[in-house]
Coordinates of C-alpha atoms in Angstrom, one line a residue:
Chain B
M1 CA -46.5 21.7 15.7
K2 CA -45.2 19.1 18.2
P3 CA -42.1 20.6 19.9
L4 CA -38.6 19.4 19.3
R5 CA -37.4 17.3 22.2
T6 CA -34.0 18.5 22.9
A7 CA -31.3 17.2 25.3
I8 CA -28.5 19.2 26.6
I9 CA -25.1 17.0 26.7
G10 CA -22.5 18.5 28.9
F11 CA -24.0 20.6 31.6
G12 CA -21.9 23.6 32.6
K13 CA -22.2 27.4 33.0
I14 CA -23.1 28.2 29.5
A15 CA -25.6 25.3 29.3
A16 CA -27.3 26.7 32.5
D17 CA -26.8 30.4 31.9
Q18 CA -27.9 30.4 28.1
H19 CA -29.1 27.0 26.6
V20 CA -31.7 26.3 29.2
P21 CA -33.5 29.7 29.0
A22 CA -33.1 29.8 25.2
I23 CA -34.8 26.4 24.8
Q24 CA -37.5 27.1 27.4
D25 CA -38.6 30.5 25.8
N26 CA -38.9 29.0 22.3
D27 CA -42.0 27.3 21.4
R28 CA -40.4 25.1 19.0
F29 CA -38.2 23.3 21.6
E30 CA -38.9 21.4 24.7
L31 CA -36.0 20.5 27.3
A32 CA -36.3 16.7 27.5
A33 CA -33.1 15.6 29.4
S34 CA -29.5 16.5 30.3
A35 CA -26.2 14.6 30.7
S36 CA -23.1 15.5 32.3
R37 CA -20.4 13.3 33.8
H38 CA -19.9 15.5 37.0
G39 CA -22.7 17.7 38.4
S40 CA -26.3 17.6 37.5
G41 CA -28.5 19.3 35.1
P42 CA -32.3 19.5 34.3
T43 CA -34.1 16.2 35.0
P44 CA -34.2 13.3 33.7
H45 CA -30.4 13.7 34.1
F46 CA -27.9 11.2 32.9
T47 CA -24.0 10.6 33.6
S48 CA -23.4 9.4 30.0
H49 CA -24.8 10.5 26.8
T50 CA -25.1 7.0 25.6
D51 CA -27.5 6.1 28.6
L52 CA -29.3 9.3 27.7
I53 CA -29.9 8.3 24.0
A54 CA -30.7 4.8 24.8
Q55 CA -33.4 5.7 27.3
L56 CA -35.0 8.5 25.5
Q57 CA -36.5 7.1 22.3
D58 CA -38.5 10.1 21.5
L59 CA -35.7 12.7 21.3
N60 CA -35.3 15.0 18.4
C61 CA -32.2 17.0 19.1
A62 CA -29.1 17.5 21.2
A63 CA -27.3 20.5 22.1
I64 CA -23.8 19.6 22.7
T65 CA -22.1 21.9 25.2
T66 CA -19.1 19.9 26.6
P67 CA -15.7 21.1 26.0
P68 CA -14.5 20.7 22.4
G69 CA -12.4 17.6 23.2
P70 CA -15.1 15.0 23.6
R71 CA -17.5 16.5 21.3
Y72 CA -16.7 14.7 18.1
G73 CA -17.5 11.3 19.8
I74 CA -20.8 12.5 21.5
A75 CA -22.0 14.1 18.2
R76 CA -21.2 11.0 16.2
D77 CA -23.4 9.0 18.6
C78 CA -26.1 11.5 18.4
I79 CA -26.1 11.8 14.8
E80 CA -26.2 7.9 14.4
A81 CA -29.1 7.9 16.7
G82 CA -30.8 10.3 14.2
L83 CA -30.7 13.4 16.5
H84 CA -30.3 17.0 14.9
C85 CA -27.2 18.3 16.5
L86 CA -26.2 21.8 17.8
L87 CA -22.5 22.2 18.7
E88 CA -21.2 24.9 21.1
K89 CA -18.0 26.8 19.7
P90 CA -15.4 25.7 18.8
P91 CA -17.4 22.8 17.1
T92 CA -14.5 20.1 17.6
A93 CA -10.8 20.0 18.5
T94 CA -9.6 19.7 15.1
L95 CA -10.8 20.5 11.6
G96 CA -10.6 16.9 10.6
E97 CA -13.3 15.8 13.2
I98 CA -15.9 18.6 12.2
E99 CA -15.5 17.7 8.4
E100 CA -16.3 14.0 9.2
L101 CA -19.2 15.0 11.3
R102 CA -20.5 17.2 8.4
Q103 CA -20.4 14.0 6.1
L104 CA -22.0 11.8 8.8
A105 CA -24.9 14.3 9.4
D106 CA -25.3 14.7 5.4
A107 CA -25.4 10.8 5.0
K108 CA -28.1 10.4 8.0
G109 CA -30.1 13.2 6.8
V110 CA -30.0 15.3 10.2
T111 CA -29.2 19.0 10.7
L112 CA -25.8 19.6 12.0
F113 CA -25.4 23.2 13.3
T114 CA -22.1 24.7 14.4
T115 CA -22.9 27.7 16.3
W116 CA -20.7 30.8 16.9
H117 CA -22.8 32.7 19.3
A118 CA -21.3 36.0 18.7
Q119 CA -22.2 36.0 15.1
H120 CA -26.0 36.1 16.4
N121 CA -25.6 39.4 18.5
P122 CA -28.0 42.0 16.8
A123 CA -25.2 44.4 16.4
V124 CA -23.4 41.9 14.4
T125 CA -26.0 41.2 12.0
A126 CA -26.5 44.8 11.5
A127 CA -22.8 45.4 10.9
A128 CA -22.9 42.5 8.4
A129 CA -25.9 44.1 6.6
L130 CA -24.1 47.5 6.4
L131 CA -20.9 45.8 5.0
E132 CA -22.4 43.5 2.5
G133 CA -21.1 44.2 -1.2
Q134 CA -18.8 46.9 0.0
R135 CA -15.1 47.1 -0.4
V136 CA -13.0 47.6 2.7
A137 CA -10.2 50.1 3.1
E138 CA -8.8 48.5 6.3
M139 CA -9.8 46.6 9.4
R140 CA -8.4 46.2 12.8
I141 CA -9.3 43.7 15.4
T142 CA -8.5 44.6 19.1
W143 CA -9.0 41.6 21.5
H144 CA -7.4 42.4 24.8
E145 CA -8.4 40.9 28.0
S146 CA -7.2 39.3 31.2
V147 CA -7.0 35.7 31.4
H148 CA -6.6 35.8 35.2
K149 CA -10.0 37.7 35.3
W150 CA -12.0 35.5 32.9
H151 CA -10.4 32.2 33.2
P152 CA -9.3 32.1 36.7
G153 CA -7.4 28.6 37.5
Q154 CA -8.2 27.2 34.0
Q155 CA -4.7 25.7 33.3
W156 CA -6.1 23.7 30.2
I157 CA -6.3 26.9 28.3
F158 CA -2.5 27.0 28.5
E159 CA -2.0 23.2 27.6
A160 CA -1.5 21.8 24.2
G161 CA -4.9 22.0 22.3
G162 CA -6.2 24.7 24.8
F163 CA -6.0 27.5 22.3
G164 CA -4.5 30.0 24.6
V165 CA -5.4 33.6 23.4
F166 CA -7.3 31.9 20.6
D167 CA -10.0 30.8 23.1
P168 CA -11.5 34.4 23.3
A169 CA -10.1 35.5 19.9
I170 CA -12.0 32.7 18.1
N171 CA -15.1 34.8 18.9
A172 CA -13.5 37.7 17.1
F173 CA -12.8 35.7 14.1
S174 CA -16.3 34.4 14.1
I175 CA -17.7 38.0 14.1
A176 CA -15.1 39.0 11.5
T177 CA -16.0 36.2 9.0
R178 CA -19.6 37.0 9.4
I179 CA -19.5 40.6 8.6
F180 CA -16.4 41.0 6.4
P181 CA -17.4 41.3 2.5
G182 CA -14.9 38.9 1.4
P183 CA -12.6 36.0 2.4
L184 CA -10.0 36.4 4.9
F185 CA -6.4 35.0 4.6
V186 CA -3.8 34.8 7.3
R187 CA -0.4 36.1 5.9
E188 CA 1.8 36.3 9.1
A189 CA 1.2 35.8 12.8
K190 CA 3.6 36.7 15.6
L191 CA 2.9 34.5 18.6
Q192 CA 4.3 35.0 22.2
V193 CA 4.3 31.8 24.3
P194 CA 5.2 31.8 28.0
G195 CA 8.0 29.4 28.9
N196 CA 5.5 27.4 31.1
A197 CA 2.8 27.4 28.5
Q198 CA 2.0 25.5 25.2
T199 CA -0.5 28.1 23.7
P200 CA 0.1 31.7 22.8
V201 CA -0.9 34.6 25.1
T202 CA -0.4 37.3 22.6
A203 CA -0.8 37.4 18.8
E204 CA -0.1 40.1 16.2
I205 CA -1.7 38.8 13.0
G206 CA -1.7 40.3 9.5
M207 CA -4.2 39.3 6.9
E208 CA -5.3 39.8 3.5
S209 CA -8.4 39.8 1.4
P210 CA -9.2 40.4 -2.3
A211 CA -12.2 42.6 -0.8
C212 CA -9.7 44.7 1.2
E213 CA -7.4 47.4 -0.4
G214 CA -5.3 48.2 3.0
P215 CA -4.1 46.4 6.0
I216 CA -6.1 43.8 8.2
R217 CA -4.4 43.7 11.6
C218 CA -5.4 41.7 14.7
S219 CA -3.9 42.4 18.0
L220 CA -4.6 39.7 20.6
D221 CA -3.6 40.0 24.1
F222 CA -4.6 37.5 27.0
L223 CA -2.6 39.3 29.5
K224 CA -4.1 42.8 29.5
E225 CA -5.0 43.5 33.3
D226 CA -6.5 47.0 32.6
G227 CA -7.9 48.6 29.6
E228 CA -9.4 45.5 28.3
E229 CA -11.1 46.0 24.8
W230 CA -13.0 43.7 22.5
T231 CA -13.2 45.9 19.3
I232 CA -13.5 45.3 15.4
A233 CA -13.1 48.5 13.5
I234 CA -13.6 48.6 9.9
R235 CA -13.2 51.6 7.4
T236 CA -15.0 51.1 4.1
A237 CA -13.4 52.0 0.7
A238 CA -16.3 54.7 0.6
G239 CA -15.1 56.0 3.8
Q240 CA -17.6 55.0 6.4
Q241 CA -16.3 53.8 9.9
I242 CA -18.1 50.8 11.3
E243 CA -17.0 49.7 14.7
L244 CA -18.2 46.8 16.8
R245 CA -17.5 47.3 20.6
E246 CA -17.8 45.1 23.6
G247 CA -17.4 41.8 21.9
G248 CA -20.1 42.6 19.2
K249 CA -22.6 44.2 21.6
Q250 CA -22.4 47.8 20.3
L251 CA -22.3 49.0 16.8
F252 CA -21.0 52.6 16.0
V253 CA -21.1 54.1 12.5
D254 CA -18.9 57.2 12.0
G255 CA -18.8 57.4 15.8
A256 CA -22.4 57.3 16.3
E257 CA -23.9 54.3 18.2
Q258 CA -26.6 52.4 16.4
A259 CA -29.7 50.8 17.7
A260 CA -29.7 47.1 16.8
E261 CA -32.8 45.1 17.7
G262 CA -33.0 41.3 17.6
P263 CA -33.8 38.4 19.8
G264 CA -30.3 38.2 21.3
E265 CA -27.3 35.7 20.9
Y266 CA -28.8 32.4 22.1
P267 CA -32.4 33.0 21.4
D268 CA -31.5 33.8 17.7
L269 CA -29.2 30.8 17.6
Y270 CA -32.2 28.6 18.6
R271 CA -34.5 30.1 16.1
S272 CA -31.8 29.5 13.2
F273 CA -31.5 25.9 14.6
A274 CA -35.4 25.3 14.1
D275 CA -35.1 26.9 10.7
L276 CA -32.4 24.7 9.7
I277 CA -34.3 21.7 10.9
D278 CA -37.4 22.7 9.0
C279 CA -35.4 23.2 5.8
R280 CA -33.6 19.7 6.3
Q281 CA -30.2 21.6 6.1
S282 CA -27.1 21.9 8.2
L283 CA -24.9 24.8 8.9
V284 CA -21.3 23.9 9.2
D285 CA -19.1 26.9 9.5
V286 CA -15.4 26.0 10.1
E287 CA -13.9 29.5 9.0
P288 CA -13.1 30.8 12.8
L289 CA -11.4 27.5 13.6
R290 CA -9.7 27.5 10.2
L291 CA -8.4 31.0 10.7
V292 CA -6.8 29.7 14.2
A293 CA -5.2 26.9 12.4
D294 CA -3.9 29.0 9.6
C295 CA -2.4 31.4 12.2
L296 CA -0.4 28.3 13.7
L297 CA 0.5 27.2 10.2
V298 CA 2.2 30.3 9.3
G299 CA 2.9 31.6 12.7
E300 CA 6.3 32.7 14.1
R301 CA 6.7 31.8 18.0
A302 CA 8.7 33.7 20.4
E303 CA 9.0 32.5 24.1
I304 CA 8.4 35.0 26.9
A305 CA 8.7 34.9 30.6
P306 CA 6.8 32.2 32.3
I307 CA 3.2 33.3 33.6
T308 CA 1.2 32.7 36.8
M309 CA -1.6 30.4 35.8
Chain E
M1 CA -9.7 16.1 -30.2
K2 CA -7.7 19.3 -29.9
P3 CA -5.3 19.0 -27.4
L4 CA -5.5 21.3 -24.1
R5 CA -3.1 24.0 -24.5
T6 CA -1.2 24.1 -21.0
A7 CA 1.4 26.5 -19.4
I8 CA 3.7 25.7 -16.5
I9 CA 4.0 28.5 -14.0
G10 CA 6.9 28.5 -11.8
F11 CA 9.7 26.7 -13.5
G12 CA 12.0 24.8 -11.1
K13 CA 13.2 21.3 -10.7
I14 CA 9.8 19.6 -10.4
A15 CA 8.5 21.3 -13.3
A16 CA 11.5 20.4 -15.5
D17 CA 11.9 16.7 -14.3
Q18 CA 8.1 15.7 -14.0
H19 CA 5.7 18.3 -15.5
V20 CA 7.3 18.7 -19.0
P21 CA 7.6 15.0 -19.8
A22 CA 4.2 14.2 -18.3
I23 CA 2.6 16.8 -20.4
Q24 CA 4.6 16.0 -23.8
D25 CA 3.9 12.2 -23.5
N26 CA 0.1 12.7 -22.9
D27 CA -1.6 13.4 -26.3
R28 CA -4.5 15.5 -24.5
F29 CA -2.0 18.1 -23.7
E30 CA 0.2 20.5 -25.4
L31 CA 3.0 22.3 -23.7
A32 CA 2.1 26.0 -24.7
A33 CA 4.4 28.3 -22.6
S34 CA 6.0 28.6 -19.2
A35 CA 6.4 31.4 -16.7
S36 CA 9.0 31.9 -13.8
R37 CA 10.3 35.2 -12.3
H38 CA 14.0 33.7 -12.4
G39 CA 15.5 31.5 -14.9
S40 CA 14.0 30.1 -17.9
G41 CA 11.6 27.5 -19.0
P42 CA 10.3 26.0 -22.1
T43 CA 9.4 28.9 -24.9
P44 CA 7.5 30.9 -25.1
H45 CA 8.8 32.1 -21.7
F46 CA 7.5 34.7 -19.5
T47 CA 8.6 36.4 -16.5
S48 CA 5.2 37.1 -15.1
H49 CA 2.0 35.0 -15.1
T50 CA -0.1 38.2 -15.9
D51 CA 2.0 38.6 -19.1
L52 CA 1.4 35.0 -19.9
I53 CA -2.2 35.0 -19.6
A54 CA -2.6 38.2 -21.3
Q55 CA -0.7 37.1 -24.5
L56 CA -1.8 33.6 -24.8
Q57 CA -5.5 33.7 -25.6
D58 CA -5.8 30.2 -26.7
L59 CA -4.5 28.6 -23.4
N60 CA -6.7 26.1 -21.8
C61 CA -4.9 25.1 -18.6
A62 CA -2.2 26.1 -16.1
A63 CA -0.2 23.8 -14.1
I64 CA 1.1 26.0 -11.0
T65 CA 4.4 24.6 -9.7
T66 CA 5.7 27.6 -7.7
P67 CA 6.2 27.4 -4.0
P68 CA 3.1 27.4 -2.0
G69 CA 3.3 31.0 -0.8
P70 CA 2.4 32.8 -4.1
R71 CA 0.2 30.0 -5.5
Y72 CA -3.3 31.5 -4.3
G73 CA -2.8 34.7 -6.2
I74 CA -1.6 33.0 -9.2
A75 CA -4.3 30.5 -9.2
R76 CA -6.9 33.3 -8.7
D77 CA -5.7 34.9 -11.8
C78 CA -5.6 31.8 -13.8
I79 CA -9.3 30.8 -12.8
E80 CA -10.5 34.2 -13.5
A81 CA -9.1 33.9 -17.0
G82 CA -11.0 30.7 -17.4
L83 CA -8.1 28.2 -17.2
H84 CA -8.4 24.8 -15.7
C85 CA -5.8 24.8 -12.9
L86 CA -3.5 22.0 -11.4
L87 CA -1.7 22.9 -8.3
E88 CA 1.4 21.2 -6.9
K89 CA 1.3 20.1 -3.5
P90 CA 0.7 21.6 -0.9
P91 CA -1.9 23.5 -2.8
T92 CA -1.6 26.7 -0.8
A93 CA 0.0 28.0 2.1
T94 CA -3.1 28.0 4.2
L95 CA -6.4 26.1 4.4
G96 CA -8.4 29.4 3.8
E97 CA -6.9 30.1 0.6
I98 CA -7.6 26.7 -1.1
E99 CA -11.3 26.9 0.1
E100 CA -11.6 30.1 -1.5
L101 CA -10.1 28.8 -4.9
R102 CA -12.5 25.9 -4.6
Q103 CA -15.3 28.2 -4.7
L104 CA -13.8 30.4 -7.4
A105 CA -13.3 27.6 -9.6
D106 CA -16.9 26.3 -8.9
A107 CA -18.4 29.8 -9.8
K108 CA -16.1 30.1 -13.0
G109 CA -17.0 26.6 -14.0
V110 CA -13.3 25.3 -14.7
T111 CA -11.3 22.5 -13.1
L112 CA -9.5 22.8 -10.1
F113 CA -7.1 19.9 -9.2
T114 CA -5.0 19.7 -6.1
T115 CA -2.4 17.1 -6.9
W116 CA -0.6 15.0 -4.4
H117 CA 1.8 13.1 -6.3
A118 CA 2.5 10.5 -4.1
Q119 CA -1.1 9.4 -4.1
H120 CA -0.7 8.5 -7.8
N121 CA 2.1 5.8 -7.3
P122 CA 0.8 2.4 -8.5
A123 CA 1.8 0.6 -5.4
V124 CA -0.4 3.3 -3.6
T125 CA -3.3 2.6 -5.9
A126 CA -2.8 -1.1 -5.2
A127 CA -2.7 -0.7 -1.4
A128 CA -5.9 1.5 -1.4
A129 CA -7.8 -1.3 -3.4
L130 CA -6.6 -3.9 -0.9
L131 CA -7.8 -1.8 2.0
E132 CA -11.0 -0.7 0.8
G133 CA -14.1 -1.7 3.1
Q134 CA -11.6 -3.3 5.6
R135 CA -11.3 -2.5 9.3
V136 CA -7.8 -1.7 10.6
A137 CA -6.0 -3.1 13.7
E138 CA -3.3 -0.6 13.7
M139 CA -1.1 1.7 11.5
R140 CA 2.3 2.9 11.8
I141 CA 3.9 5.6 9.8
T142 CA 7.7 6.1 9.8
W143 CA 9.1 8.9 7.8
H144 CA 12.7 9.6 8.7
E145 CA 15.1 11.5 6.3
S146 CA 18.1 13.7 6.4
V147 CA 17.1 17.4 6.0
H148 CA 20.7 18.1 5.3
K149 CA 20.9 15.5 2.4
W150 CA 17.6 16.3 0.8
H151 CA 17.2 20.3 1.4
P152 CA 20.7 21.2 1.4
G153 CA 20.8 25.0 2.3
Q154 CA 17.2 25.5 2.3
Q155 CA 16.5 27.6 5.3
W156 CA 13.0 28.5 4.3
I157 CA 11.9 25.1 5.5
F158 CA 12.9 26.2 9.1
E159 CA 11.1 29.4 8.9
A160 CA 7.5 30.4 9.8
G161 CA 5.3 28.7 7.4
G162 CA 8.1 26.4 6.0
F163 CA 6.5 23.3 7.4
G164 CA 9.9 21.7 8.7
V165 CA 9.5 17.9 9.1
F166 CA 5.9 18.1 7.6
D167 CA 7.4 19.2 4.3
P168 CA 8.2 15.6 3.6
A169 CA 5.7 14.1 5.9
I170 CA 2.7 15.7 4.2
N171 CA 3.7 13.3 1.3
A172 CA 3.1 10.4 4.0
F173 CA -0.3 12.0 5.0
S174 CA -1.4 12.3 1.4
I175 CA -0.6 8.6 0.9
A176 CA -2.3 7.6 4.3
T177 CA -5.6 9.4 3.6
R178 CA -5.7 7.9 0.2
I179 CA -5.4 4.2 1.3
F180 CA -6.9 4.4 5.1
P181 CA -10.3 3.1 4.8
G182 CA -11.8 5.7 7.1
P183 CA -11.1 9.3 8.6
L184 CA -8.0 10.0 10.5
F185 CA -8.2 12.1 13.5
V186 CA -5.1 13.8 15.4
R187 CA -5.3 13.3 19.0
E188 CA -1.8 14.3 20.0
A189 CA 1.4 15.5 18.5
K190 CA 4.8 16.0 20.4
L191 CA 6.8 18.4 18.3
Q192 CA 10.6 19.1 18.7
V193 CA 11.8 22.6 17.5
P194 CA 15.5 23.6 17.3
G195 CA 16.1 26.8 19.2
N196 CA 17.1 28.5 15.9
A197 CA 14.0 27.2 14.0
Q198 CA 10.4 28.1 13.6
T199 CA 9.2 24.5 12.4
P200 CA 9.5 21.0 14.0
V201 CA 12.1 18.7 12.9
T202 CA 10.7 15.7 14.7
A203 CA 7.1 14.7 15.6
E204 CA 5.4 11.8 17.5
I205 CA 1.7 11.8 16.4
G206 CA -1.1 9.8 17.9
M207 CA -4.2 9.5 15.6
E208 CA -7.5 7.7 15.9
S209 CA -10.3 6.6 13.4
P210 CA -13.6 5.0 13.8
A211 CA -12.3 2.4 11.3
C212 CA -9.2 1.4 13.6
E213 CA -9.2 -0.8 16.6
G214 CA -5.9 -0.1 17.8
P215 CA -3.2 2.7 17.8
I216 CA -2.2 4.8 14.7
R217 CA 1.3 6.4 15.3
C218 CA 3.5 8.4 13.2
S219 CA 7.1 8.8 13.8
L220 CA 8.6 11.9 11.7
D221 CA 12.2 12.7 11.8
F222 CA 13.9 15.2 9.7
L223 CA 17.2 14.7 11.3
K224 CA 18.0 11.1 10.5
E225 CA 21.4 11.0 9.0
D226 CA 21.5 7.2 8.3
G227 CA 18.8 4.6 8.4
E228 CA 16.4 6.7 6.5
E229 CA 13.1 5.2 6.2
W230 CA 9.6 6.1 4.5
T231 CA 7.1 3.3 5.5
I232 CA 3.4 3.2 6.0
A233 CA 2.6 -0.2 7.9
I234 CA -0.9 -1.2 8.2
R235 CA -2.4 -4.6 10.0
T236 CA -5.9 -5.0 9.1
A237 CA -8.5 -6.5 11.5
A238 CA -8.5 -9.6 9.4
G239 CA -4.8 -10.1 10.3
Q240 CA -3.0 -9.1 6.9
Q241 CA 0.0 -6.9 7.0
I242 CA 0.0 -4.2 4.3
E243 CA 3.4 -2.1 4.0
L244 CA 4.1 0.6 1.7
R245 CA 8.0 1.2 1.6
E246 CA 10.3 3.7 0.1
G247 CA 7.7 6.5 0.0
G248 CA 5.1 4.6 -1.7
K249 CA 7.2 2.9 -4.4
Q250 CA 7.0 -0.6 -3.0
L251 CA 4.0 -2.7 -1.8
F252 CA 4.5 -5.6 0.4
V253 CA 1.6 -8.0 1.6
D254 CA 2.4 -10.2 4.4
G255 CA 6.2 -9.7 3.6
A256 CA 5.9 -10.4 -0.1
E257 CA 6.7 -7.6 -2.5
Q258 CA 3.6 -7.3 -4.9
A259 CA 3.9 -6.0 -8.6
A260 CA 1.9 -2.9 -9.2
E261 CA 1.5 -1.6 -12.6
G262 CA 0.5 1.9 -13.6
P263 CA 1.6 4.8 -15.5
G264 CA 3.6 6.3 -12.7
E265 CA 3.1 9.4 -10.5
Y266 CA 2.9 12.2 -12.9
P267 CA 1.7 10.7 -16.1
D268 CA -1.3 9.4 -13.9
L269 CA -1.8 12.8 -12.5
Y270 CA -2.2 14.3 -16.0
R271 CA -4.5 11.4 -17.0
S272 CA -6.6 12.3 -13.8
F273 CA -6.3 16.0 -14.9
A274 CA -7.8 15.2 -18.4
D275 CA -10.6 13.1 -16.8
L276 CA -11.6 15.8 -14.5
I277 CA -11.7 18.5 -17.3
D278 CA -13.8 16.2 -19.5
C279 CA -16.2 15.7 -16.8
R280 CA -16.3 19.4 -15.7
Q281 CA -15.4 18.4 -12.2
S282 CA -12.9 19.6 -9.6
L283 CA -10.9 17.5 -7.2
V284 CA -9.9 19.6 -4.3
D285 CA -8.3 17.3 -1.4
V286 CA -7.3 19.2 1.6
E287 CA -7.0 16.4 3.9
P288 CA -3.2 16.0 4.0
L289 CA -2.7 19.9 4.7
R290 CA -5.7 19.6 7.3
L291 CA -3.8 16.8 9.1
V292 CA -0.7 19.2 9.5
A293 CA -2.9 22.1 10.7
D294 CA -4.5 19.9 13.1
C295 CA -1.1 18.5 14.4
L296 CA -0.2 22.2 15.1
L297 CA -3.8 22.6 16.8
V298 CA -3.2 20.1 19.3
G299 CA 0.5 19.8 19.3
E300 CA 2.9 20.1 22.2
R301 CA 6.3 21.7 21.5
A302 CA 9.7 21.2 23.1
E303 CA 12.8 23.2 22.2
I304 CA 15.7 21.3 21.4
A305 CA 19.4 22.1 20.6
P306 CA 19.9 24.7 17.6
I307 CA 20.7 22.8 14.2
T308 CA 23.1 23.7 11.6
M309 CA 21.1 24.7 8.5

């Protein structure tokens, strides 16, 4: 079978570290080109996606790994050019844009794939299988990290549309919506916003689900300088304790670590992309982004002291 | 044909003023019962929707006119009881809830109808017909009113989840999404929030659309004590000026008022409900609520002086 010729549009760290090797290690894909406004990428390299689309007539796919802001416009151009599109997370800046892309891809008959890479961790897949069809007693999400360590100098994260603590926490939401055996509804969200920021740096969120008998609590903290933690802990109604630690990398059942085998996040993601293209299907999952929007719809804000950015 | 036996759940002013006469004037429906926790409604009257569902075995439909907060739980119970459901606007408190109701209604084979009453104004229907298939040069939404005049003493509107100026403006969004010949994307939103409130009282919003060549601006103001205005003004690329005034009640084309005939908002809405039930279809329109969520996702907040509530 002829490999799917794939361009990477937006060439930053995630493209170099994850997308390039995942494409190169998968026989179904061939890295055909890259585009980025600044800097360089695999050749042939273009400084605009429109030039790339115009000049590579035999392209099949585009992996769009720019920041979410410009992603809608780029994806629209790629879909109109008949390319199957893979979108890094979060797929777009707003819910309206991704819904429109879904309709454009359907109309054009191309595959649109909203990737949430954390969902493709083998431990997450194993946790989802364990929880399928079960009732839940309670869930606790703890997502505590240091913005200064992981996003040094990235002021955009504190600006309007920059997501703040939801930038890392949307990964937690993507795991939670993947493994939880029912829908999740946001009931309340207490958000702390520094006086010099537009986005929250901590959030205490209460959720509910018809599949859950007890509390669902999320503790998000972007200012945790030590004792960082990325845990999702679920107690089932049957009394089993299922925990994902280290951001979905490790699975513990009743305290015992479980082996979880799989190709890994990005290799699995490109495997899924090929399957979707073969089946002429799209996978447009907006749930993690919708949870963030719902936190803002019902959220209560409190201003806290300015932070050093 | 046997009329559809319909209960009204949540019996406040909108139920008494609009839903009761619209049901009574439509041969396809029969007002069967009402429920509300406090106060009374048409008999037989129940104080809980679960009692109502349990005791009226021959019910076909429920019109759920409570505040949006409890609507998800009530609608879920009604759908599970096999009732066709009509939801007042906004359909639910969060986007997650309405998506889940859509899936429940599909699974159960009942009709779910998210009503946005302003969309059913005859002038709005006429404006939508005029704009169909056109390109737009620019759009301006002006939604200025006095919260003190229209929502006296209603403190909930300023609390978390209370929508603030988006409570009236979601009607404007519902009209705009109905008449605009393309998708609308929020690009920026400047929100002013009083120091003693959780929700914005003014908003200046910039939108974009692939169907629009120029600016799309929304000016929302909840503190306009005189000079109130509810206008949506669109200039088409062909140069025609189409204006809806008075919240969608009046249509002007190039300055001349147009006659627009129709049954009126709520009678048209029940006519649509009967059509949907006959066709075994649902109509779940989340676009106005999604626009509000997108304003909050990209919005920039500024604190202003406390207001008198």
